[in-house]
mmCIF file of C-alpha atoms in Angstrom:
data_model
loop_
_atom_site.group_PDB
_atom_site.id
_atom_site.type_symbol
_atom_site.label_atom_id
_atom_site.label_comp_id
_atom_site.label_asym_id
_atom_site.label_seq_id
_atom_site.Cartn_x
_atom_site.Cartn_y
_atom_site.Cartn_z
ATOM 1 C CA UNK A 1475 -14.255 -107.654 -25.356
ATOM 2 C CA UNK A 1476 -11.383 -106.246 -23.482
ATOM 3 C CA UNK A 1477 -12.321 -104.936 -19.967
ATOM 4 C CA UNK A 1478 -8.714 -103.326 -18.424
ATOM 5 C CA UNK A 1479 -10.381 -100.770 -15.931
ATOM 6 C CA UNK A 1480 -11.615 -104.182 -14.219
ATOM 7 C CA UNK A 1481 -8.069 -105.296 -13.543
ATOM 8 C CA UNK A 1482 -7.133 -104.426 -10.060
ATOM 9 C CA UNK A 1483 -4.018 -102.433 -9.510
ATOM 10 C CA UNK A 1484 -1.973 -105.718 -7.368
ATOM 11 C CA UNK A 1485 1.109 -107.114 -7.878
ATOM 12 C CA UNK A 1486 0.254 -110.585 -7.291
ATOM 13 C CA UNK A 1487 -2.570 -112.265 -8.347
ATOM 14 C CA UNK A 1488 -4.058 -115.903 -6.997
ATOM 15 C CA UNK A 1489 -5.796 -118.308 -8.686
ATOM 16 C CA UNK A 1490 -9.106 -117.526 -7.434
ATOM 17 C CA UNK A 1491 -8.577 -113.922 -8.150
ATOM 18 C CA UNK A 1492 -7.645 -114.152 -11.613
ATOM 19 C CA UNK A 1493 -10.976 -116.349 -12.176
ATOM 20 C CA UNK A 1494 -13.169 -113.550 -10.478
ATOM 21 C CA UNK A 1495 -11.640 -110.700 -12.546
ATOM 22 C CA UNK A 1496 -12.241 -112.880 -15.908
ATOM 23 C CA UNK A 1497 -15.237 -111.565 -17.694
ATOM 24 C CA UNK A 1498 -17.164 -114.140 -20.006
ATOM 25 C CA UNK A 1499 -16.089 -114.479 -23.388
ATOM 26 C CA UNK A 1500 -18.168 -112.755 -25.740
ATOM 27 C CA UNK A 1501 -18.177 -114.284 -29.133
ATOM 28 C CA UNK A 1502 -17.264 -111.947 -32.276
ATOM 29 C CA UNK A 1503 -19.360 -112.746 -35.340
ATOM 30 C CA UNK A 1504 -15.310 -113.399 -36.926
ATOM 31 C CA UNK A 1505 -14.928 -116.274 -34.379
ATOM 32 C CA UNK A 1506 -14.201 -119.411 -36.285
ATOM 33 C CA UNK A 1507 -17.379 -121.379 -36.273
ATOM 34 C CA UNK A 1508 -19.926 -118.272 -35.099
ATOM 35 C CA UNK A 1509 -22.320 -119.736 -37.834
ATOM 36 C CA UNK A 1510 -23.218 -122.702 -36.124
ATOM 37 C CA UNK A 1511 -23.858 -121.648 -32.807
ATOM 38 C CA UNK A 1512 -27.586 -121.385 -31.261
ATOM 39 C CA UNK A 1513 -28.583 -117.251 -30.967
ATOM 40 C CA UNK A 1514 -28.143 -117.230 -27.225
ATOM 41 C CA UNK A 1515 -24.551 -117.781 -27.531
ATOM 42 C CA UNK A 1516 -23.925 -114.763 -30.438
ATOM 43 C CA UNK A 1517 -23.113 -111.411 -29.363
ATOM 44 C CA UNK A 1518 -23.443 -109.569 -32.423
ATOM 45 C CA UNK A 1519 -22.981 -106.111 -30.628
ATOM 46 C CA UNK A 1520 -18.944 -107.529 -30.087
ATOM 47 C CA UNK A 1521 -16.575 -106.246 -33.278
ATOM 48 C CA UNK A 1522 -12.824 -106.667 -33.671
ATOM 49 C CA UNK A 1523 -11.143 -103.140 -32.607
ATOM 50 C CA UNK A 1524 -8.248 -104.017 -35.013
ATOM 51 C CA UNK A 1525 -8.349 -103.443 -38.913
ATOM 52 C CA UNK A 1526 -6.489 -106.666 -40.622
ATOM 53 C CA UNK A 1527 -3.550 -106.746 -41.830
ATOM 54 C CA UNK A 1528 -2.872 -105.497 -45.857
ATOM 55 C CA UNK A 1529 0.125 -107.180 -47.635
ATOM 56 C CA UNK A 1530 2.040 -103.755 -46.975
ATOM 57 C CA UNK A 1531 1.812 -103.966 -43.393
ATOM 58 C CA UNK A 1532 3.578 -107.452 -43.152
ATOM 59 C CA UNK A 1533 6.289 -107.122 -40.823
ATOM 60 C CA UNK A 1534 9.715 -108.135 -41.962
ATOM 61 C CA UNK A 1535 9.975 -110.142 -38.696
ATOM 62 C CA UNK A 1536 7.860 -112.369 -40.037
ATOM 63 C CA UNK A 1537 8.586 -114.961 -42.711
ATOM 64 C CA UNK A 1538 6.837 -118.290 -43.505
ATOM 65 C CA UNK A 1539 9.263 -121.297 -43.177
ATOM 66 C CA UNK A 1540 7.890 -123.849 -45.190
ATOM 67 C CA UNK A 1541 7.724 -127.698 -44.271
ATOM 68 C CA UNK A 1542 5.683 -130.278 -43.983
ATOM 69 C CA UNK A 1543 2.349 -128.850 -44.700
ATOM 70 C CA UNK A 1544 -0.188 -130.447 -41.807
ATOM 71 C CA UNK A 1545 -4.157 -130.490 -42.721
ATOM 72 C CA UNK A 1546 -6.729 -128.667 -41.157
ATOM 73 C CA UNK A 1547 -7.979 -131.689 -38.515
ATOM 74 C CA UNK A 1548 -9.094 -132.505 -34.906
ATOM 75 C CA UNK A 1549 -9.227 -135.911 -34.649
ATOM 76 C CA UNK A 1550 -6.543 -136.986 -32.324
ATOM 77 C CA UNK A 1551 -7.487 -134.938 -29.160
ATOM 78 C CA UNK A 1552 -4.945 -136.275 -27.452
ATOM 79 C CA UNK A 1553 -3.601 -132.859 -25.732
ATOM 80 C CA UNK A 1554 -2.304 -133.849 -22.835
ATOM 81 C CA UNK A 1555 0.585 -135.515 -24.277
ATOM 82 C CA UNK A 1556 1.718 -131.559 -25.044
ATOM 83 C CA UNK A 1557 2.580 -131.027 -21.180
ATOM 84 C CA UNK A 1558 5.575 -133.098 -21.687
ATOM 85 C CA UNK A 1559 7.444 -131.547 -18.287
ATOM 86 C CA UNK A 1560 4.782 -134.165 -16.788
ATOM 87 C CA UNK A 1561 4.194 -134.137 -12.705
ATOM 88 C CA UNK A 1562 7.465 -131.990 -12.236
ATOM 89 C CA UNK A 1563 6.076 -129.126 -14.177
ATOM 90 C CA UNK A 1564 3.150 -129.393 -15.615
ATOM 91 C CA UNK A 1565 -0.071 -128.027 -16.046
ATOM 92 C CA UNK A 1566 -1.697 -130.310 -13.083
ATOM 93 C CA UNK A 1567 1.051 -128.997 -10.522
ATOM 94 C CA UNK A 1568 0.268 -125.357 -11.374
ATOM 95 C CA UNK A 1569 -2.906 -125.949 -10.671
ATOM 96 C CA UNK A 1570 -2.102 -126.870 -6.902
ATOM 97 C CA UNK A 1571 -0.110 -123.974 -6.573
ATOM 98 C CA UNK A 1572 -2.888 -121.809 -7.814
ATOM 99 C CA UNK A 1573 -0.881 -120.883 -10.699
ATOM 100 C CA UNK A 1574 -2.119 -119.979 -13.974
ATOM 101 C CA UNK A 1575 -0.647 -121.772 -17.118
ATOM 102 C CA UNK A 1576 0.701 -117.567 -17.404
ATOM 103 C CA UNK A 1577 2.636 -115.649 -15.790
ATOM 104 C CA UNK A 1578 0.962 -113.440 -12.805
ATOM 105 C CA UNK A 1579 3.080 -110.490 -12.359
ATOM 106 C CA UNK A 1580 1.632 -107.352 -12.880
ATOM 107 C CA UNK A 1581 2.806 -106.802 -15.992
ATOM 108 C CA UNK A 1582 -0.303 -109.389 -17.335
ATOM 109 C CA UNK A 1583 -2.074 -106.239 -16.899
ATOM 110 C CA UNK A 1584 -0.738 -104.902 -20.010
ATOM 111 C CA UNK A 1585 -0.878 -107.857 -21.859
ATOM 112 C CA UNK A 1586 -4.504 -108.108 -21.188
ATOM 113 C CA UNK A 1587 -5.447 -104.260 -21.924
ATOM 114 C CA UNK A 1588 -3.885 -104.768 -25.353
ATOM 115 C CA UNK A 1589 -5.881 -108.317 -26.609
ATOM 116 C CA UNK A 1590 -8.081 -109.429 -23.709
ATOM 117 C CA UNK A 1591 -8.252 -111.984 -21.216
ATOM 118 C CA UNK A 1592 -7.280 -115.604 -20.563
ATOM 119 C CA UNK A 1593 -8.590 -118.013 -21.827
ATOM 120 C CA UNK A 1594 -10.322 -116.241 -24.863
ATOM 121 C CA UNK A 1595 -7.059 -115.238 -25.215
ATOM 122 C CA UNK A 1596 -4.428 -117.027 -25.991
ATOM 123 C CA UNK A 1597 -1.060 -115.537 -25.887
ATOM 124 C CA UNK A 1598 2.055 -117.473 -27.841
ATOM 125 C CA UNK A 1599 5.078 -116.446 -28.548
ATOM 126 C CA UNK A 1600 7.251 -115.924 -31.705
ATOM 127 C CA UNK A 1601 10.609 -115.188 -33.366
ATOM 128 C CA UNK A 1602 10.443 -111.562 -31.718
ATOM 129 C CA UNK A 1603 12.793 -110.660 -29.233
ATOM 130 C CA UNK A 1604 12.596 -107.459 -26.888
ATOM 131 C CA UNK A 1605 14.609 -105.754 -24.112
ATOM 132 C CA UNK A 1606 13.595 -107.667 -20.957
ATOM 133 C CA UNK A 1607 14.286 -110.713 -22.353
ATOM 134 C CA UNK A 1608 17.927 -109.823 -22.714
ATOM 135 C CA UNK A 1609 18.126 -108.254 -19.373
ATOM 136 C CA UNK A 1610 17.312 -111.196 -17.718
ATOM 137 C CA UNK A 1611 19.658 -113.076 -19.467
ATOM 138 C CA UNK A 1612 22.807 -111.172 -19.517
ATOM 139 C CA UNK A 1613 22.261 -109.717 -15.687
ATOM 140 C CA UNK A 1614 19.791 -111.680 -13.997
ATOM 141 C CA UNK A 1615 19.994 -115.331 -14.446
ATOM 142 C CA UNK A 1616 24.376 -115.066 -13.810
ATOM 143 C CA UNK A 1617 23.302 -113.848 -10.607
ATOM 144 C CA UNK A 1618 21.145 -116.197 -10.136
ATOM 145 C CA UNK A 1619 23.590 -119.152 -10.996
ATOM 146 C CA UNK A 1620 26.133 -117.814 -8.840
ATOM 147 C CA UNK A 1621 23.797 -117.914 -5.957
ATOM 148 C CA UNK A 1622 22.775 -121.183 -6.608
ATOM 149 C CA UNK A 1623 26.255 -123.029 -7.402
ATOM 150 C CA UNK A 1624 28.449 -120.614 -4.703
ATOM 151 C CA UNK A 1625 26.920 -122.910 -1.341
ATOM 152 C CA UNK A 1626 28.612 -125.772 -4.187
ATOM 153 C CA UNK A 1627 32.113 -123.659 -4.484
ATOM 154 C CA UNK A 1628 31.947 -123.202 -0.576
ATOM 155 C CA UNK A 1629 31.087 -127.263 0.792
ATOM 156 C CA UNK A 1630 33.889 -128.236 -1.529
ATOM 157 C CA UNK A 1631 36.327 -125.236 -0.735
ATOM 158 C CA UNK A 1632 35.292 -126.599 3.155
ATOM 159 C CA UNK A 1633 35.646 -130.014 1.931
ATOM 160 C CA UNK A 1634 39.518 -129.656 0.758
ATOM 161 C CA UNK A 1635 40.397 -127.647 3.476
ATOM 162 C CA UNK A 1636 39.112 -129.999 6.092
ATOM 163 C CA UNK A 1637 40.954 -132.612 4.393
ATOM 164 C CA UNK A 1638 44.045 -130.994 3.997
ATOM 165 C CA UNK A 1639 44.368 -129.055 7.215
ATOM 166 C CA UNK A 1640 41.949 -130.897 10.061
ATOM 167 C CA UNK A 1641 38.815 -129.304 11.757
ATOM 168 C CA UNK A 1642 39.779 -126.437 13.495
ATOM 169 C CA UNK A 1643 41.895 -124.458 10.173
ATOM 170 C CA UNK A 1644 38.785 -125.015 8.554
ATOM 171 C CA UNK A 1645 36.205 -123.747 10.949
ATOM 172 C CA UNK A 1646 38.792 -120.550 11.609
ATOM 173 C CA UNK A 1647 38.669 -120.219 7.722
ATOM 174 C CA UNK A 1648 34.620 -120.170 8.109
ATOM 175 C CA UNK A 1649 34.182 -117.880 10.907
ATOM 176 C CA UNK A 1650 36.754 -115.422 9.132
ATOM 177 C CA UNK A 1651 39.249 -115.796 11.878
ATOM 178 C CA UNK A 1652 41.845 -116.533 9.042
ATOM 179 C CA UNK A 1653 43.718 -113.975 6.648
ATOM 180 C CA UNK A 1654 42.981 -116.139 3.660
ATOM 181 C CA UNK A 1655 40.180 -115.012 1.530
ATOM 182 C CA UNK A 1656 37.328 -116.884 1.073
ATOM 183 C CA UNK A 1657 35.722 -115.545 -1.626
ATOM 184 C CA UNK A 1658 32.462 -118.184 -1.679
ATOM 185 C CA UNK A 1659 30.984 -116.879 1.743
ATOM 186 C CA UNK A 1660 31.657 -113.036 0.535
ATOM 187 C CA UNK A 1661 30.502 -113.434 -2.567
ATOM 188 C CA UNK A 1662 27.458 -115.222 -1.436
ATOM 189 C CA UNK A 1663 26.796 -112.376 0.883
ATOM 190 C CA UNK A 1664 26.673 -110.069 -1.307
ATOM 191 C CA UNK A 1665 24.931 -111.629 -4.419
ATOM 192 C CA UNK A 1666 21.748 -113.178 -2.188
ATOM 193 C CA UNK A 1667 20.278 -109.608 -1.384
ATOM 194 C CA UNK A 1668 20.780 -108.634 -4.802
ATOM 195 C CA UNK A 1669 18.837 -111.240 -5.589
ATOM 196 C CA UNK A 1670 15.983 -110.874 -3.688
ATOM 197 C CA UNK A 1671 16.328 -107.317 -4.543
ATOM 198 C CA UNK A 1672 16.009 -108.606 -8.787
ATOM 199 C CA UNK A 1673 13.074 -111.080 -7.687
ATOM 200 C CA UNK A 1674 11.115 -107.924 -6.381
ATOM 201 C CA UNK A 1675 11.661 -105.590 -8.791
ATOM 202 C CA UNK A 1676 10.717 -108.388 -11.264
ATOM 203 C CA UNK A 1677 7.446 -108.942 -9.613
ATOM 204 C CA UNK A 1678 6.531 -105.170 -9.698
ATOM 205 C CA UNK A 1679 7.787 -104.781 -13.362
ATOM 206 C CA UNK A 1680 10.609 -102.780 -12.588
ATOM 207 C CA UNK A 1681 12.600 -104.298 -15.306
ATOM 208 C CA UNK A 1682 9.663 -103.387 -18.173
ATOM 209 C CA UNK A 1683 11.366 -99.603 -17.754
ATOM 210 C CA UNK A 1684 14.178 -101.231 -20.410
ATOM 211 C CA UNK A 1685 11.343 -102.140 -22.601
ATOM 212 C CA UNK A 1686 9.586 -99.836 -25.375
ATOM 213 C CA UNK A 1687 6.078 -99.262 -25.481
ATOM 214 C CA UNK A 1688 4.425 -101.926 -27.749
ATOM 215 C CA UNK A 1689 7.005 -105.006 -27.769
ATOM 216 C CA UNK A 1690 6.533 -107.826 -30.814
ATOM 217 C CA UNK A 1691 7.747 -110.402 -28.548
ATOM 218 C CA UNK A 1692 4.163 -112.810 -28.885
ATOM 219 C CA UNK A 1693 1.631 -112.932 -30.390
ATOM 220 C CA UNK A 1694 -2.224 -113.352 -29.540
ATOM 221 C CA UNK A 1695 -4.255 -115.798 -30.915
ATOM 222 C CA UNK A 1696 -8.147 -114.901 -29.744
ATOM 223 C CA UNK A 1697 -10.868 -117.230 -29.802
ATOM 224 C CA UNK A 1698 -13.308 -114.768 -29.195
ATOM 225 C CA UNK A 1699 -12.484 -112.544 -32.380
ATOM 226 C CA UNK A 1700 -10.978 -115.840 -34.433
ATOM 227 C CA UNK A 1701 -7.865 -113.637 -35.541
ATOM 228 C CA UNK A 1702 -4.232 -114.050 -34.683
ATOM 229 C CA UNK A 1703 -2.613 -110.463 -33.792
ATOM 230 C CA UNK A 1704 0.603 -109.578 -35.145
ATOM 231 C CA UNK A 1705 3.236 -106.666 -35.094
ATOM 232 C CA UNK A 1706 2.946 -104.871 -38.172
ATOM 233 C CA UNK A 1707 5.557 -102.720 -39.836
ATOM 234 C CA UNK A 1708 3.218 -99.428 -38.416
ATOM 235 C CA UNK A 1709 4.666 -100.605 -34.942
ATOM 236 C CA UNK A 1710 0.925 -100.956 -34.513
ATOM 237 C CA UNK A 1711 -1.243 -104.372 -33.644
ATOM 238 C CA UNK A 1712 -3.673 -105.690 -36.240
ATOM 239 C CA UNK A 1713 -5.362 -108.946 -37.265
ATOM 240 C CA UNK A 1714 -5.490 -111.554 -39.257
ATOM 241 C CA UNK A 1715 -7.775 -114.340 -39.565
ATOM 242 C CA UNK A 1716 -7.010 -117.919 -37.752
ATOM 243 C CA UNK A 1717 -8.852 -119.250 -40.795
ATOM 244 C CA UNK A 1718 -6.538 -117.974 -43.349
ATOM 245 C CA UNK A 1719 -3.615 -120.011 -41.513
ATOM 246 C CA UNK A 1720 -2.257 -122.779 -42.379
ATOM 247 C CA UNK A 1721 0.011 -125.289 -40.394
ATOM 248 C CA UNK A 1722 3.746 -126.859 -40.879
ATOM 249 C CA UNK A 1723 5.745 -128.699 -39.675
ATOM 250 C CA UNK A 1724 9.095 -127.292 -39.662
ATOM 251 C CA UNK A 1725 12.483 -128.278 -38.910
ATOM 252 C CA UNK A 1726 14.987 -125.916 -37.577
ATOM 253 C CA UNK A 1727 18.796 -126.500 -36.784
ATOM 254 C CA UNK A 1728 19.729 -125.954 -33.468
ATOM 255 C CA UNK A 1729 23.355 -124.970 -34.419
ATOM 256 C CA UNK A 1730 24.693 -127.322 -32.315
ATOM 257 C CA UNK A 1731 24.486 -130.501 -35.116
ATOM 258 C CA UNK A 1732 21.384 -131.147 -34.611
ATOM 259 C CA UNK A 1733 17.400 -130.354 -35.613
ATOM 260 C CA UNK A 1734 14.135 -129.752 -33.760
ATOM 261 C CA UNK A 1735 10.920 -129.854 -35.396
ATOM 262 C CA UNK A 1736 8.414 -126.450 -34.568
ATOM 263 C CA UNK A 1737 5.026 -125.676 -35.468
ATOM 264 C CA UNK A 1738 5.334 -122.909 -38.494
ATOM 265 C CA UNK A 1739 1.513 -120.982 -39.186
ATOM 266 C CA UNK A 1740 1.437 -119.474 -42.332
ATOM 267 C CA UNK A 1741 -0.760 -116.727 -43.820
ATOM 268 C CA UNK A 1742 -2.119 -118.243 -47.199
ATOM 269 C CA UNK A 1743 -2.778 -114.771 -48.644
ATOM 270 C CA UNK A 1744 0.322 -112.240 -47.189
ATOM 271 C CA UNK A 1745 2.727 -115.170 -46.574
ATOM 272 C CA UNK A 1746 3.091 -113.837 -42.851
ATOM 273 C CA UNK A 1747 4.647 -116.957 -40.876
ATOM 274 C CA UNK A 1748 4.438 -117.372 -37.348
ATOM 275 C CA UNK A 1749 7.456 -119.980 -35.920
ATOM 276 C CA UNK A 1750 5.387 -120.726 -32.568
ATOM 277 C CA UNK A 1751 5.411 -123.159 -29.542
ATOM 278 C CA UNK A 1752 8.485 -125.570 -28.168
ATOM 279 C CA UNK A 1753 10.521 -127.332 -30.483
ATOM 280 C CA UNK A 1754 10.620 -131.276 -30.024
ATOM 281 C CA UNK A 1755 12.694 -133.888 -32.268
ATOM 282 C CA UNK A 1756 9.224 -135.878 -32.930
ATOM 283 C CA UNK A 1757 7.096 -134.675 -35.661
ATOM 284 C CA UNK A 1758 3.827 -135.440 -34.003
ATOM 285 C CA UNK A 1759 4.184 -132.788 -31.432
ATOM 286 C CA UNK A 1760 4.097 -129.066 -33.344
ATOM 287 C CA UNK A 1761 1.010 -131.603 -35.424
ATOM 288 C CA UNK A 1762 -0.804 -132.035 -32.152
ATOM 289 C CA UNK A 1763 0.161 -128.353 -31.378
ATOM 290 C CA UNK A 1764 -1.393 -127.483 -34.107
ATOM 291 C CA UNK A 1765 -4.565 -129.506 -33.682
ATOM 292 C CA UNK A 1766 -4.614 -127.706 -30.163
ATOM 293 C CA UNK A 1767 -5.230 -124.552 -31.580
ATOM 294 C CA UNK A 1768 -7.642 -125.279 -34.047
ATOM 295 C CA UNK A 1769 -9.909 -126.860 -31.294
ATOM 296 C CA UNK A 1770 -8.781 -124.149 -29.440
ATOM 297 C CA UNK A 1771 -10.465 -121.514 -32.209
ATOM 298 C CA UNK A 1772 -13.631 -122.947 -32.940
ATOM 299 C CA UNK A 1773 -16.693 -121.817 -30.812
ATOM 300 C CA UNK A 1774 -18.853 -123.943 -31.842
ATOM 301 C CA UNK A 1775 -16.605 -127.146 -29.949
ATOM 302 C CA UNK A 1776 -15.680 -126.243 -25.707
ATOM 303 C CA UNK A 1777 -12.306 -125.540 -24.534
ATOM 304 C CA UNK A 1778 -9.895 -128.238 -24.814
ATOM 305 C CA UNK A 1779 -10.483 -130.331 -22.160
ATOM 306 C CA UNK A 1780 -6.910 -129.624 -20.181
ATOM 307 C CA UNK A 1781 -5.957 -128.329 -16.627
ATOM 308 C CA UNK A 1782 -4.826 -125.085 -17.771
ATOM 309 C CA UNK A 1783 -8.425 -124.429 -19.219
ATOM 310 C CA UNK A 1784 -10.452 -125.890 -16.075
ATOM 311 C CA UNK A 1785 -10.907 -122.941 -13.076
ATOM 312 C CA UNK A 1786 -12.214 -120.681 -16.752
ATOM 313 C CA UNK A 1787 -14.364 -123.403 -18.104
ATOM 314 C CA UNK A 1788 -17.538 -121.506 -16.926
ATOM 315 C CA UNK A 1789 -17.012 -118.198 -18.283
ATOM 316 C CA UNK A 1790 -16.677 -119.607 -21.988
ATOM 317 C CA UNK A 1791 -20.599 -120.165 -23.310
ATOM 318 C CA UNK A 1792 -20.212 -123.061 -25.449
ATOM 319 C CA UNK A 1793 -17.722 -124.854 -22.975
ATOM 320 C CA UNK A 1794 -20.253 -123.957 -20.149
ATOM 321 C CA UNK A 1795 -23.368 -125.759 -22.515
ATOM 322 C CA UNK A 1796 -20.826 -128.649 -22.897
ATOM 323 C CA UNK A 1797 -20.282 -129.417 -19.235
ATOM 324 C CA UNK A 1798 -23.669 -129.122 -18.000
ATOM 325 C CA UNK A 1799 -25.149 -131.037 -20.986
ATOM 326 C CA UNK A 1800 -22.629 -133.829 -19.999
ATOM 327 C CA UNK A 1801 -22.024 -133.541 -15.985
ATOM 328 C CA UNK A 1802 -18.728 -132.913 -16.152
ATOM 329 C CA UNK A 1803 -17.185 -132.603 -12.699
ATOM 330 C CA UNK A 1804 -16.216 -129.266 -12.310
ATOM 331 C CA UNK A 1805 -12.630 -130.129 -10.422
ATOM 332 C CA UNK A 1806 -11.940 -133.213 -12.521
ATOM 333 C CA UNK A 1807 -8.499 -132.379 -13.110
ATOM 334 C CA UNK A 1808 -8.146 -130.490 -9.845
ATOM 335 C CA UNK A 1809 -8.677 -132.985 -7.258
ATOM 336 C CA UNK A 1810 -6.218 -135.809 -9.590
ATOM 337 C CA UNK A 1811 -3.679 -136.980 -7.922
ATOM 338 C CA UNK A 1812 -0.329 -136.738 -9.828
ATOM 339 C CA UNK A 1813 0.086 -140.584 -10.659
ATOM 340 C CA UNK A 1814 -2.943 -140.871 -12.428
ATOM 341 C CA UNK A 1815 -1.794 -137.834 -14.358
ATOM 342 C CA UNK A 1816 1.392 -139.078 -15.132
ATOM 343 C CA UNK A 1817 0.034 -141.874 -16.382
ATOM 344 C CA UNK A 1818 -3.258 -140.270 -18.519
ATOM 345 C CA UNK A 1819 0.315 -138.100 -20.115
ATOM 346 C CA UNK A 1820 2.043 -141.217 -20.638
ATOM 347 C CA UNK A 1821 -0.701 -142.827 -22.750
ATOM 348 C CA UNK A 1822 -1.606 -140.031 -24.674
ATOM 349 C CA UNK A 1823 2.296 -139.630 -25.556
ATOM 350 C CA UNK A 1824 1.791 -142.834 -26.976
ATOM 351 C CA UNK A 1825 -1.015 -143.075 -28.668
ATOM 352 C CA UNK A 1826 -0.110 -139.125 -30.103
ATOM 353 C CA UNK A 1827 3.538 -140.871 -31.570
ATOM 354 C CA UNK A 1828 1.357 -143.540 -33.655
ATOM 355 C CA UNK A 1829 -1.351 -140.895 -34.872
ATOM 356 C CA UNK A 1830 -1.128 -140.128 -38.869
ATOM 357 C CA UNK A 1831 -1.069 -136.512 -38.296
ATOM 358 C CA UNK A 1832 0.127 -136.305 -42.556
ATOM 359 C CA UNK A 1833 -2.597 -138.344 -43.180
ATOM 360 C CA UNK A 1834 -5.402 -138.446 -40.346
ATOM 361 C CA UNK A 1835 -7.320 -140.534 -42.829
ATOM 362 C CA UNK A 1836 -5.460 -143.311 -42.754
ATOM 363 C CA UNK A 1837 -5.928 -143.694 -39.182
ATOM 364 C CA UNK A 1838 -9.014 -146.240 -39.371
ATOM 365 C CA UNK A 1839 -7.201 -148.684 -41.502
ATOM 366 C CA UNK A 1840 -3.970 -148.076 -39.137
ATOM 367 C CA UNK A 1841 -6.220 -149.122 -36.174
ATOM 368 C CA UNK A 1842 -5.305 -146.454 -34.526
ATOM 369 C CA UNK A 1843 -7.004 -146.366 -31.247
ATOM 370 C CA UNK A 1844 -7.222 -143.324 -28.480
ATOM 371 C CA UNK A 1845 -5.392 -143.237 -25.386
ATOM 372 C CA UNK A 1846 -7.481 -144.404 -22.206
ATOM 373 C CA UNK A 1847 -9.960 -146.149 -24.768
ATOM 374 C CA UNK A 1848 -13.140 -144.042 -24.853
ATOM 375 C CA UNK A 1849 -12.729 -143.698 -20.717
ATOM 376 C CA UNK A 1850 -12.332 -139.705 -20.797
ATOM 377 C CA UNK A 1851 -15.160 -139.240 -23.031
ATOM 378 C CA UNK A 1852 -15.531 -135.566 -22.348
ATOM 379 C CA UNK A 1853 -12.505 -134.735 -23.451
ATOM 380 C CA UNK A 1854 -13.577 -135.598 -27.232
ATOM 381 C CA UNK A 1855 -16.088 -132.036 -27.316
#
């Protein structure tokens, strides 16, 4: 379970360090498909510290959507279409920047004392909203546009002058040797400390002080328990379990004339709904979303096969059974160079647009057939 006294007091943490203060995952007899594993994989000693949920407890920030209702299935695999940002941001790129697929401030720390650790955590976020997130968008990111588009104001306030008024006016007006104001440079001088100064204090968690103590802004879905945490009305965390879920897909206006589709979880018994993941106007992608985290949940199946998951691979038990049963390379994804990424995204895009997700059993007689054509075998576990 949870281990927070092993998380080192930094405020940065590599890629390598994250790995080698990730303990195992330690299977909960709750974890969706705990029945079928062999006995050296159960930990039966491992409980869930959190009572579930009772119908009273539903919070009031959560309300199921409705849609169109997907079925429980895990057939399509193909999961790398869901890093659409392909090579300029994706999941392959963090990798060779040591990033994690999260974010590795310091304030992980308190993510991970309250549900656990990546990757038999998985933390997603929902309708909530809390303080930081409005701080950074009312104070920091203006600052941040200014300093980005004021070197823009400045080479065309150069720009004019040079063409109005010749060299030297202008480079009198640069050096300040001129009694007109030029706002741009001053500005500039200003703001880019203050900047910095944000960046920093960001990075240490400085800007969490604006935040109360518990904050509903995600929630955590935990393969190693099989339960989804929520916010309850209590103001207290508590679970309910993955199993009891059940997927849509939802549209949502955008308010600007337009719709995006999301992926909407439902709780079959309470009617909790969770609104989850990036919107996208194609229907297959909260369907493949959702496919992702029912592979994702079971125990009995490894980790999706996907960058994010590969420096962890090791510490999950099944996953770890998986790739030494099947020699899979342990860098596989690591050491691919970014066309060949591009291009395994490109085809599963494809191939994840023509999948029945409605009706996954009409995909035989569709002749539906998976991206890279049986090539990437591993990635079926």
């Amino acid at each position: 379970m949870t281990e927070s006294l092993s998380i080192p007091s930094k405020l940065w943490f590599s890629l390598e360090d994250r790995v080698s203060i990730t303990p195992d995952i330690r299977y909960s007899n709750t974890a969706m498909g705990y029945d079928q594993l062999p006995v050296n994989r159960k930990h039966p000693d491992v409980e869930v510290p959190h009572p579930p949920l009772k119908p009273a407890e539903v919070s009031k920030k959560h309300k199921g959507l409705g849609g169109q209702r997907l079925q429980n299935n895990t057939a399509c695999h193909e999961y790398l279409a869901l890093d659409v940002q392909k090579v300029k941001q994706s999941h392959l790129l963090d990798l060779a920047k040591h990033k994690t697929n999260r974010r590795t401030f310091v304030n992980e720390r308190y993510e991970e004392a309250e549900h656990g650790f990546f990757p038999g955590t998985f933390i997603i976020p929902n309708i909530g909203l809390y303080p930081s997130l409005w701080l950074s968008i009312l104070f920091i990111l203006p600052i941040k546009g200014l300093v980005i588009f004021m070197p823009i104001i400045l080479g065309g306030t150069l720009l004019l002058n040079f063409f109005l008024d010749g060299v030297i006016p202008t480079l009198r007006l640069l050096f300040f040797l001129e009694d007109e104001f030029l706002w741009p440079i001053w500005g500039y001088i200003a703001l880019y400390p203050l900047d910095k100064l944000l960046d920093k204090a960001q990075k240490m968690d400085f800007h969490r002080i604006f935040d109360p103590k518990k904050t509903p802004m995600f929630c955590a879905i935990k393969r190693d328990t099989g339960m989804i945490r929520l916010f309850n009305n209590n103001k207290e965390w508590a679970d309910l379990p993955f199993r009891e879920f059940g997927g849509f897909n939802t549209m949502i206006p955008t308010g600007r004339g337009s719709q995006t589709r999301k992926l909407s979880m439902v709780h079959r018994p309470t009617g909790v709904g969770l609104l989850v993941g990036e919107g996208g106007v194609d229907g297959w992608h909260p369907a493949l979303l959702w496919e992702f985290y029912q592979h994702f949940m079971d125990v009995s199946r490894p980790l999706p096969d996907v960058p994010e998951f590969e420096p962890y691979r090791h510490l999950d038990p099944t996953t770890r059974e998986w790739d030494k049963t099947h020699n899979r390379p342990s860098r596989y994804w690591r050491d691919m160079d970014s066309e060949t990424y591009k291009q395994m995204v490109d085809e599963a895009i494809t191939a994840a647009k023509a999948y029945p997700f409605l009706e996954p059993e009409t995909a035989e007689t569709q002749q539906w057939a998976p991206s890279g054509q049986g090539k990437h075998w591993y990635q079926l576990g």
